[in-house]
């Protein structure tokens, strides 16, 4: 009989065959096998190490995806693109094949209520097969366009009724959030899509005593903004304009070049300025698709600012990052934090996780240093909670 | 009879005819006259406004300089260079002429003890003429080469004895610090020179119940480093190399191109990395003189870093700033803070002012956000102290 | 009786109150008065100096504009923005007032034929008042959206007939070109608008033995592209992507942010790549309006390329230029060259002037070095022509 | 019996186990085997293709090196560093092993004359073993410090006499050049070292009717300078300052960080400015070693310039290139061109090859476009020569 790992935690990825998901799988498996270190995992930094359970090695992977591309094929493609080392993909072939068994197509049905029940059934089966203490559902699927408003978004009863009718009441990400919460699983949205951010879903999370978190992982240009903008504010320098362009390839790039998704993302990217400066400087953030850049992204920003007696100055930066490599370790962090928060009895939005997001839920600080302090305190509190049991 | 302003505070500048000093004079006079706002003054940012006395308008300027260039000529040159608006220089002609009366050559004498006494006499006369509550001495003179060690630096008695002998026991900045402290004046060093950072001078400051602060104002590239380096640390990204070059014109540039001064400055500039990352990445910071850049500086930095599973990424930034315009408002902040700390009875190094310095005194945080929090708490404490009187 | 200057040449500017036009006026007047040198004037570079008549001092300014803003007001605004020195505007007040007399509103009328006749009347009066040998009309007005096609664009007879009807057959720039050519004046278009680039207008130019030139002055990012792209080609390095963004303020920026004008401009900006590389790399050029940048522009480009055995490399550049200051001296060059070409009997498109344009007329080289050689030969031929008379 | 390839040409590399040499070997073998295209080879660009014999496939490799590192080990290291594809190194294992037989240690002896004779013996043996029509010797060894002058450098007779004495009359690169020329082999120097640039060696080359070429391959920052500087000149824009820094790892970086080699290289890098602008702008070029950058280099340049009426503008660029990948195909080009020139009877410096060098021999144009034209004409002349036989 299999001995039960008290901390065994499912990490169910929506978009499980995408770059971010597969990078996080390869990475977690490599760390567990001692083949790689946990660089990029915030919970493994010297300040936070060994504080949060479950650990990386306690995570069990599964998920949904519309794509049929096998995980090993995707992993090989990521190795070719320089995102993960080829030797790891080779060494972890067996482990990836095991995860492959846990990835299935997104269910389809006549009503969204039925789809949600099918998702819940997938989650339940996953839990039973691996004797999991809990499952965290994390959305890393492609960004959706901003959905139209619907009256049933405002309350849980109305929503349940509407879901029983044919037609799309919820965008896909919110339907998944609904299904996850209804099945007792914490939900994290790493994309700018709607996810759990509807009054009806907040109601559901509180009713079920479940935490949720989001939105839109902060991996590059916005991360830099979240430290530079406070710097200007603290020095009492007036930012006159902040303009930027993001050039990116890969599937994410192609999707974000769609006007709808683009608008959702770009708005999310400029929010940090108003929040940390106290005013909105001129300028926009552009997102352009350049296939040749593959899984890497180049962002360039120009900041013009004004100092003593009106003197005009400027700053430029270029950021050349690999979004999948930056996002994947944060996925592991978020799954562990959501699981620990659930165990600690937290329900509703995890505002303490603003550190991870471009567009964090709630009235929270947007300066990275403040978010970091909040996170450290949160981790300390979770650890104290854990120790007291 | 002249009514005494309880808060009237002397700001005695070493290097009073230099770009930073004259920009701070023009600015303070302009702010007092309502001709300009206090952009760049940290104590006038929304978070700290109206907390610290004296205010900008309470400052009375004087100082020493080896240069004979009249202040109005220097101010006109700064206007031509785009550092200060010509209309302000024009409007403040009378006020500048008044300050001109308070700037004198650095005293010379047979022994350094005699020089110190002559400096003290200048300070005393300045205090009497303006009925000043106190004087803060701030060093903004050219950077000195790193001086040779001398046994008399280790203790005050030995130092006093040695100063009575002919010969240079102290570098110029430290002699000025000695004279200022001996004359009862708080001392601030905005340069990387020695200033008050000798055991003998620390002893003197504590004996006289005087605060001092330094070193090396953080105005550009290092300011940016002090927010970016913590960002990499918090995200558990390994910085592999951090290289940079500073191109600057003006008198400061010519001086810093001297190998001795250059070495002092460059060491000061890289310290933030080791302190915030916990290790020293590869790479150096260069300083090159390019006359054509005038009072503006362009710094370029390249950061290479490593993330999840060893993925290599990079960031570059260019900073185009006007050092005098960035430094001058901080001079006003520092004079006000040192005065308020003195009034509150603080003695010894003001470690809470690390926010302002590249190479702060003491075991203090080097991440800007932590320094900012410390500063805010310090200002709050000073305010409470003030209110209780 | 006024002595006739054989070379006295009118420079009639469409958009005479705009930044480029007024900068060119201030500059030409300053050069003539010996108050400034001819930096930026290609015909005054060491290689071409003293070869082309008329000289800068032989130019007499006039023009049309829809704006009522007086030239001295515009010149003062340009001085405030750092485009022209305030001392020149002050010194040239009288000369500018004289030019003011020669700027008038664009005529309006019931049919485009009548408008053209009114323009011609303005040109004739200008010629007579100043006893001008000839007038060159140069368009520096705001960029128009790409106009709808019209059958009458194909031939001169059809065009003449159509112009007599009410309604807009020609966009404004082409109507001006028609009027100028019909009045015997060479026409140059410095904008991406239609100008003389219609079969009917080419027919008119050849019928009247008049030269014309265009389109879209090459002042910044495209200038750089026109030397970098040939470099990659000559080294047999494959450019994979070339992406860029132009941030600009000023009136031109606001206009180019309009989707129609933007599309016209962006297409013009990428053409150099296909023409010099022999293929079209991935990537686009964006134009964004940032009011704070005023008359200055920042362009950033990212080039990714592939070398030996497929090694991937990259290059970035930032260009911080003042479009008016870059364009104005070229306006003087073009007026002089068009006048000299007319005197030499040239008719039809001046393909030898490709050096000046983003989107040159005809099958011409797009590499700057080839265009430079062609220009040098053209200047030499004009000089020989001149000398032989 | 082996059939003789009329064009079989030896390419004898000094520094044969270094990055550039091994990359050129892997590349040439890959092109010959049809495993890779000739990207980066100038003679294979559309404009010059199929004009010069020998072809890439006609080259037979050999060389000297002080390092004992086997070629396959070096090739594997280059594959790990991303300079060459691992699959090519794998596929060409046999061919590399064959080349390994032709690489030997640099001879040592009591006098430089004896060393030269030993080098010549190695070259003769190589020629016989492969029945080579001729051998071109190309120096890609580490940059030497600038050597002290010696009277024997001035003439061949004095040199021969001096070489028979003990002691170092010639730096290593010049000794190799002497040996190569004395053995009837054209010599190319791709480094900034002395090579054949001594009057005595020029005398030897002319006496033996041998061509030689150099110096210092133009692969990155200087290549860009050689197109941007003419652009500024042609537009009559005054370059005020041009400053740059080169950050590079690899063995070349470590060597160039030595002050002696650094000075030689930096001087070579700025020469293009004075030559193409007609004056020397302010600013320097720095070279810094950053081990982490490996075989890649990042160069950053800042150009400040002045346009019409003194308006100040600026440009920055960053170049991220792989020096070995940029240099290796040029080595193949140069060997082919030197061989073809020798066959055509050319003796003395090949000034037509300035296109390839930072510091070309002779009074030649430094603008890349002019050098390109010269190269094209040279190739055409060689082709005509070839066809006439």
PDB file of C-alpha atoms in Angstrom, chain B residues 73-285:
ATOM      1  CA  UNK B  73      29.176  84.157 -13.277  1.00  0.00           C
ATOM      2  CA  UNK B  74      28.882  80.516 -12.261  1.00  0.00           C
ATOM      3  CA  UNK B  75      25.085  80.782 -12.163  1.00  0.00           C
ATOM      4  CA  UNK B  76      25.080  82.267 -15.658  1.00  0.00           C
ATOM      5  CA  UNK B  77      27.285  79.422 -16.877  1.00  0.00           C
ATOM      6  CA  UNK B  78      24.895  76.927 -15.336  1.00  0.00           C
ATOM      7  CA  UNK B  79      22.015  78.626 -17.119  1.00  0.00           C
ATOM      8  CA  UNK B  80      23.876  78.392 -20.433  1.00  0.00           C
ATOM      9  CA  UNK B  81      24.451  74.702 -19.779  1.00  0.00           C
ATOM     10  CA  UNK B  82      20.769  74.069 -19.209  1.00  0.00           C
ATOM     11  CA  UNK B  83      21.174  73.243 -15.511  1.00  0.00           C
ATOM     12  CA  UNK B  84      19.161  76.164 -14.133  1.00  0.00           C
ATOM     13  CA  UNK B  85      16.700  78.455 -15.950  1.00  0.00           C
ATOM     14  CA  UNK B  86      18.211  81.757 -17.069  1.00  0.00           C
ATOM     15  CA  UNK B  87      15.154  83.641 -15.849  1.00  0.00           C
ATOM     16  CA  UNK B  88      15.801  82.509 -12.282  1.00  0.00           C
ATOM     17  CA  UNK B  89      19.415  83.622 -12.362  1.00  0.00           C
ATOM     18  CA  UNK B  90      18.249  86.972 -13.628  1.00  0.00           C
ATOM     19  CA  UNK B  91      15.507  87.304 -11.030  1.00  0.00           C
ATOM     20  CA  UNK B  92      17.748  86.313  -8.128  1.00  0.00           C
ATOM     21  CA  UNK B  93      20.689  88.536  -8.961  1.00  0.00           C
ATOM     22  CA  UNK B  94      20.341  90.536  -5.744  1.00  0.00           C
ATOM     23  CA  UNK B  95      20.010  87.498  -3.517  1.00  0.00           C
ATOM     24  CA  UNK B  96      23.041  85.884  -5.118  1.00  0.00           C
ATOM     25  CA  UNK B  97      25.060  89.040  -4.545  1.00  0.00           C
ATOM     26  CA  UNK B  98      24.203  88.802  -0.871  1.00  0.00           C
ATOM     27  CA  UNK B  99      25.407  85.202  -0.732  1.00  0.00           C
ATOM     28  CA  UNK B 100      28.569  86.258  -2.545  1.00  0.00           C
ATOM     29  CA  UNK B 101      29.489  88.231   0.578  1.00  0.00           C
ATOM     30  CA  UNK B 102      29.519  85.001   2.564  1.00  0.00           C
ATOM     31  CA  UNK B 103      31.849  82.974   0.371  1.00  0.00           C
ATOM     32  CA  UNK B 104      35.544  83.187   1.110  1.00  0.00           C
ATOM     33  CA  UNK B 105      38.785  81.414   0.169  1.00  0.00           C
ATOM     34  CA  UNK B 106      39.829  78.354   2.119  1.00  0.00           C
ATOM     35  CA  UNK B 107      42.219  79.554   4.842  1.00  0.00           C
ATOM     36  CA  UNK B 108      45.901  78.651   4.629  1.00  0.00           C
ATOM     37  CA  UNK B 109      48.358  78.490   7.481  1.00  0.00           C
ATOM     38  CA  UNK B 110      51.585  76.884   8.721  1.00  0.00           C
ATOM     39  CA  UNK B 111      49.881  73.998  10.515  1.00  0.00           C
ATOM     40  CA  UNK B 112      46.602  72.234   9.965  1.00  0.00           C
ATOM     41  CA  UNK B 113      45.574  73.223  13.500  1.00  0.00           C
ATOM     42  CA  UNK B 114      45.837  76.849  12.511  1.00  0.00           C
ATOM     43  CA  UNK B 115      43.846  76.244   9.334  1.00  0.00           C
ATOM     44  CA  UNK B 116      41.144  74.610  11.435  1.00  0.00           C
ATOM     45  CA  UNK B 117      41.048  77.601  13.757  1.00  0.00           C
ATOM     46  CA  UNK B 118      40.717  79.956  10.800  1.00  0.00           C
ATOM     47  CA  UNK B 119      37.811  77.887   9.432  1.00  0.00           C
ATOM     48  CA  UNK B 120      36.170  77.979  12.842  1.00  0.00           C
ATOM     49  CA  UNK B 121      36.592  81.737  12.933  1.00  0.00           C
ATOM     50  CA  UNK B 122      34.860  82.010   9.558  1.00  0.00           C
ATOM     51  CA  UNK B 123      31.987  79.884  10.842  1.00  0.00           C
ATOM     52  CA  UNK B 124      31.653  81.884  14.030  1.00  0.00           C
ATOM     53  CA  UNK B 125      31.581  85.158  12.175  1.00  0.00           C
ATOM     54  CA  UNK B 126      28.937  83.770   9.789  1.00  0.00           C
ATOM     55  CA  UNK B 127      26.822  82.657  12.745  1.00  0.00           C
ATOM     56  CA  UNK B 128      27.036  86.032  14.423  1.00  0.00           C
ATOM     57  CA  UNK B 129      26.333  88.058  11.293  1.00  0.00           C
ATOM     58  CA  UNK B 130      23.106  86.160  10.637  1.00  0.00           C
ATOM     59  CA  UNK B 131      22.180  85.295  14.203  1.00  0.00           C
ATOM     60  CA  UNK B 132      22.006  81.625  13.171  1.00  0.00           C
ATOM     61  CA  UNK B 133      20.653  78.967  15.452  1.00  0.00           C
ATOM     62  CA  UNK B 134      23.192  76.533  14.036  1.00  0.00           C
ATOM     63  CA  UNK B 135      25.349  75.913  10.962  1.00  0.00           C
ATOM     64  CA  UNK B 136      25.564  72.684   8.983  1.00  0.00           C
ATOM     65  CA  UNK B 137      28.768  72.240   6.986  1.00  0.00           C
ATOM     66  CA  UNK B 138      28.336  70.267   3.766  1.00  0.00           C
ATOM     67  CA  UNK B 139      31.232  69.162   1.581  1.00  0.00           C
ATOM     68  CA  UNK B 140      30.559  69.353  -2.165  1.00  0.00           C
ATOM     69  CA  UNK B 141      34.171  69.987  -3.214  1.00  0.00           C
ATOM     70  CA  UNK B 142      36.026  67.879  -5.776  1.00  0.00           C
ATOM     71  CA  UNK B 143      36.691  64.263  -4.876  1.00  0.00           C
ATOM     72  CA  UNK B 144      40.086  63.657  -3.293  1.00  0.00           C
ATOM     73  CA  UNK B 145      42.315  60.681  -3.988  1.00  0.00           C
ATOM     74  CA  UNK B 146      42.260  58.041  -1.250  1.00  0.00           C
ATOM     75  CA  UNK B 147      44.692  59.470   1.359  1.00  0.00           C
ATOM     76  CA  UNK B 148      47.530  57.533   2.995  1.00  0.00           C
ATOM     77  CA  UNK B 149      46.773  56.148   6.450  1.00  0.00           C
ATOM     78  CA  UNK B 150      48.261  58.015   9.425  1.00  0.00           C
ATOM     79  CA  UNK B 151      48.470  56.741  13.001  1.00  0.00           C
ATOM     80  CA  UNK B 152      46.935  59.943  14.327  1.00  0.00           C
ATOM     81  CA  UNK B 153      43.668  59.103  12.535  1.00  0.00           C
ATOM     82  CA  UNK B 154      42.953  56.524  15.208  1.00  0.00           C
ATOM     83  CA  UNK B 155      42.282  58.797  18.165  1.00  0.00           C
ATOM     84  CA  UNK B 156      41.416  62.384  18.963  1.00  0.00           C
ATOM     85  CA  UNK B 157      44.315  63.134  21.299  1.00  0.00           C
ATOM     86  CA  UNK B 158      46.865  61.882  18.854  1.00  0.00           C
ATOM     87  CA  UNK B 159      45.180  63.822  16.104  1.00  0.00           C
ATOM     88  CA  UNK B 160      45.190  67.095  18.010  1.00  0.00           C
ATOM     89  CA  UNK B 161      48.859  66.678  18.728  1.00  0.00           C
ATOM     90  CA  UNK B 162      49.705  65.867  15.128  1.00  0.00           C
ATOM     91  CA  UNK B 163      47.750  68.796  13.738  1.00  0.00           C
ATOM     92  CA  UNK B 164      49.987  71.149  15.632  1.00  0.00           C
ATOM     93  CA  UNK B 165      52.961  69.899  13.673  1.00  0.00           C
ATOM     94  CA  UNK B 166      53.730  71.135  10.172  1.00  0.00           C
ATOM     95  CA  UNK B 167      52.628  68.818   7.369  1.00  0.00           C
ATOM     96  CA  UNK B 168      49.360  67.304   6.206  1.00  0.00           C
ATOM     97  CA  UNK B 169      47.963  64.826   8.696  1.00  0.00           C
ATOM     98  CA  UNK B 170      44.458  65.019   7.311  1.00  0.00           C
ATOM     99  CA  UNK B 171      43.218  65.276   3.750  1.00  0.00           C
ATOM    100  CA  UNK B 172      41.388  68.518   3.104  1.00  0.00           C
ATOM    101  CA  UNK B 173      37.883  67.097   3.574  1.00  0.00           C
ATOM    102  CA  UNK B 174      38.768  65.613   6.953  1.00  0.00           C
ATOM    103  CA  UNK B 175      40.415  68.818   8.100  1.00  0.00           C
ATOM    104  CA  UNK B 176      37.239  70.692   7.274  1.00  0.00           C
ATOM    105  CA  UNK B 177      35.212  68.062   9.128  1.00  0.00           C
ATOM    106  CA  UNK B 178      37.525  68.458  12.110  1.00  0.00           C
ATOM    107  CA  UNK B 179      37.169  72.220  12.066  1.00  0.00           C
ATOM    108  CA  UNK B 180      33.387  72.078  11.647  1.00  0.00           C
ATOM    109  CA  UNK B 181      32.867  69.622  14.479  1.00  0.00           C
ATOM    110  CA  UNK B 182      35.318  71.446  16.706  1.00  0.00           C
ATOM    111  CA  UNK B 183      33.291  74.599  16.060  1.00  0.00           C
ATOM    112  CA  UNK B 184      30.038  72.860  17.032  1.00  0.00           C
ATOM    113  CA  UNK B 185      28.684  72.321  13.520  1.00  0.00           C
ATOM    114  CA  UNK B 186      27.157  69.098  12.142  1.00  0.00           C
ATOM    115  CA  UNK B 187      29.054  67.878   9.080  1.00  0.00           C
ATOM    116  CA  UNK B 188      27.783  66.152   5.950  1.00  0.00           C
ATOM    117  CA  UNK B 189      29.995  64.762   3.212  1.00  0.00           C
ATOM    118  CA  UNK B 190      28.337  64.505  -0.208  1.00  0.00           C
ATOM    119  CA  UNK B 191      31.583  63.342  -1.849  1.00  0.00           C
ATOM    120  CA  UNK B 192      33.509  60.060  -1.604  1.00  0.00           C
ATOM    121  CA  UNK B 193      36.356  61.875   0.183  1.00  0.00           C
ATOM    122  CA  UNK B 194      37.341  60.988   3.746  1.00  0.00           C
ATOM    123  CA  UNK B 195      35.340  63.704   5.527  1.00  0.00           C
ATOM    124  CA  UNK B 196      34.404  62.680   9.054  1.00  0.00           C
ATOM    125  CA  UNK B 197      35.035  58.965   8.497  1.00  0.00           C
ATOM    126  CA  UNK B 198      38.016  58.570  10.795  1.00  0.00           C
ATOM    127  CA  UNK B 199      37.912  57.161  14.337  1.00  0.00           C
ATOM    128  CA  UNK B 200      39.396  60.392  15.692  1.00  0.00           C
ATOM    129  CA  UNK B 201      36.654  62.478  14.097  1.00  0.00           C
ATOM    130  CA  UNK B 202      33.900  60.128  15.224  1.00  0.00           C
ATOM    131  CA  UNK B 203      35.312  60.572  18.730  1.00  0.00           C
ATOM    132  CA  UNK B 204      35.199  64.335  18.324  1.00  0.00           C
ATOM    133  CA  UNK B 205      31.608  64.286  17.073  1.00  0.00           C
ATOM    134  CA  UNK B 206      30.454  62.203  20.028  1.00  0.00           C
ATOM    135  CA  UNK B 207      32.384  64.345  22.478  1.00  0.00           C
ATOM    136  CA  UNK B 208      30.747  67.473  21.116  1.00  0.00           C
ATOM    137  CA  UNK B 209      27.293  65.824  20.768  1.00  0.00           C
ATOM    138  CA  UNK B 210      27.236  66.489  17.034  1.00  0.00           C
ATOM    139  CA  UNK B 211      25.762  64.403  14.235  1.00  0.00           C
ATOM    140  CA  UNK B 212      27.532  63.777  10.940  1.00  0.00           C
ATOM    141  CA  UNK B 213      26.542  62.044   7.709  1.00  0.00           C
ATOM    142  CA  UNK B 214      27.908  60.721   4.413  1.00  0.00           C
ATOM    143  CA  UNK B 215      29.302  59.643   2.028  1.00  0.00           C
ATOM    144  CA  UNK B 216      29.029  60.226  -1.661  1.00  0.00           C
ATOM    145  CA  UNK B 217      25.619  61.408  -2.798  1.00  0.00           C
ATOM    146  CA  UNK B 218      23.588  58.849  -4.710  1.00  0.00           C
ATOM    147  CA  UNK B 219      22.266  60.703  -7.712  1.00  0.00           C
ATOM    148  CA  UNK B 220      22.177  58.505 -10.772  1.00  0.00           C
ATOM    149  CA  UNK B 221      23.525  55.146 -11.817  1.00  0.00           C
ATOM    150  CA  UNK B 222      23.956  53.929  -8.238  1.00  0.00           C
ATOM    151  CA  UNK B 223      20.458  55.081  -7.380  1.00  0.00           C
ATOM    152  CA  UNK B 224      19.133  52.851 -10.139  1.00  0.00           C
ATOM    153  CA  UNK B 225      21.343  49.986  -8.987  1.00  0.00           C
ATOM    154  CA  UNK B 226      19.927  50.312  -5.486  1.00  0.00           C
ATOM    155  CA  UNK B 227      16.461  49.407  -6.746  1.00  0.00           C
ATOM    156  CA  UNK B 228      17.359  46.941  -9.502  1.00  0.00           C
ATOM    157  CA  UNK B 229      19.765  44.812  -7.472  1.00  0.00           C
ATOM    158  CA  UNK B 230      17.162  44.086  -4.748  1.00  0.00           C
ATOM    159  CA  UNK B 231      14.676  43.213  -7.488  1.00  0.00           C
ATOM    160  CA  UNK B 232      16.984  40.501  -8.801  1.00  0.00           C
ATOM    161  CA  UNK B 233      17.617  39.268  -5.256  1.00  0.00           C
ATOM    162  CA  UNK B 234      13.935  39.121  -4.379  1.00  0.00           C
ATOM    163  CA  UNK B 235      13.153  37.184  -7.519  1.00  0.00           C
ATOM    164  CA  UNK B 236      16.020  34.800  -6.739  1.00  0.00           C
ATOM    165  CA  UNK B 237      17.648  35.564 -10.077  1.00  0.00           C
ATOM    166  CA  UNK B 238      21.425  35.259 -10.072  1.00  0.00           C
ATOM    167  CA  UNK B 239      23.234  38.329 -11.361  1.00  0.00           C
ATOM    168  CA  UNK B 240      26.249  37.037 -13.259  1.00  0.00           C
ATOM    169  CA  UNK B 241      27.789  40.345 -14.295  1.00  0.00           C
ATOM    170  CA  UNK B 242      27.080  44.019 -13.832  1.00  0.00           C
ATOM    171  CA  UNK B 243      29.255  46.348 -15.866  1.00  0.00           C
ATOM    172  CA  UNK B 244      28.900  50.012 -16.462  1.00  0.00           C
ATOM    173  CA  UNK B 245      30.420  53.159 -17.811  1.00  0.00           C
ATOM    174  CA  UNK B 246      29.808  56.729 -16.751  1.00  0.00           C
ATOM    175  CA  UNK B 247      30.520  59.430 -19.286  1.00  0.00           C
ATOM    176  CA  UNK B 248      30.536  62.894 -17.821  1.00  0.00           C
ATOM    177  CA  UNK B 249      31.833  66.350 -18.533  1.00  0.00           C
ATOM    178  CA  UNK B 250      32.052  69.340 -16.250  1.00  0.00           C
ATOM    179  CA  UNK B 251      34.604  69.899 -13.513  1.00  0.00           C
ATOM    180  CA  UNK B 252      33.543  66.773 -11.717  1.00  0.00           C
ATOM    181  CA  UNK B 253      34.215  64.697 -14.807  1.00  0.00           C
ATOM    182  CA  UNK B 254      37.697  66.100 -15.287  1.00  0.00           C
ATOM    183  CA  UNK B 255      38.518  65.439 -11.651  1.00  0.00           C
ATOM    184  CA  UNK B 256      37.110  61.925 -11.624  1.00  0.00           C
ATOM    185  CA  UNK B 257      39.141  61.035 -14.692  1.00  0.00           C
ATOM    186  CA  UNK B 258      42.188  61.294 -12.394  1.00  0.00           C
ATOM    187  CA  UNK B 259      43.101  57.703 -11.509  1.00  0.00           C
ATOM    188  CA  UNK B 260      43.111  58.329  -7.745  1.00  0.00           C
ATOM    189  CA  UNK B 261      39.700  59.947  -7.544  1.00  0.00           C
ATOM    190  CA  UNK B 262      38.373  57.488 -10.090  1.00  0.00           C
ATOM    191  CA  UNK B 263      39.310  54.502  -7.959  1.00  0.00           C
ATOM    192  CA  UNK B 264      37.675  56.015  -4.871  1.00  0.00           C
ATOM    193  CA  UNK B 265      34.468  56.665  -6.781  1.00  0.00           C
ATOM    194  CA  UNK B 266      34.282  53.380  -8.665  1.00  0.00           C
ATOM    195  CA  UNK B 267      34.667  51.329  -5.483  1.00  0.00           C
ATOM    196  CA  UNK B 268      31.872  53.337  -3.906  1.00  0.00           C
ATOM    197  CA  UNK B 269      29.664  52.637  -6.915  1.00  0.00           C
ATOM    198  CA  UNK B 270      29.922  48.830  -6.874  1.00  0.00           C
ATOM    199  CA  UNK B 271      29.407  48.405  -3.104  1.00  0.00           C
ATOM    200  CA  UNK B 272      25.623  48.378  -3.431  1.00  0.00           C
ATOM    201  CA  UNK B 273      25.759  45.141  -5.431  1.00  0.00           C
ATOM    202  CA  UNK B 274      27.579  43.048  -2.871  1.00  0.00           C
ATOM    203  CA  UNK B 275      25.461  44.503  -0.090  1.00  0.00           C
ATOM    204  CA  UNK B 276      22.097  43.807  -1.684  1.00  0.00           C
ATOM    205  CA  UNK B 277      22.840  40.639  -3.639  1.00  0.00           C
ATOM    206  CA  UNK B 278      24.941  38.915  -1.004  1.00  0.00           C
ATOM    207  CA  UNK B 279      27.690  38.211  -3.528  1.00  0.00           C
ATOM    208  CA  UNK B 280      29.806  40.175  -5.971  1.00  0.00           C
ATOM    209  CA  UNK B 281      28.963  39.717  -9.625  1.00  0.00           C
ATOM    210  CA  UNK B 282      31.618  40.100 -12.330  1.00  0.00           C
ATOM    211  CA  UNK B 283      32.152  43.473 -13.938  1.00  0.00           C
ATOM    212  CA  UNK B 284      33.403  46.960 -13.198  1.00  0.00           C
ATOM    213  CA  UNK B 285      32.178  50.515 -13.311  1.00  0.00           C
TER     214      UNK B 285
END
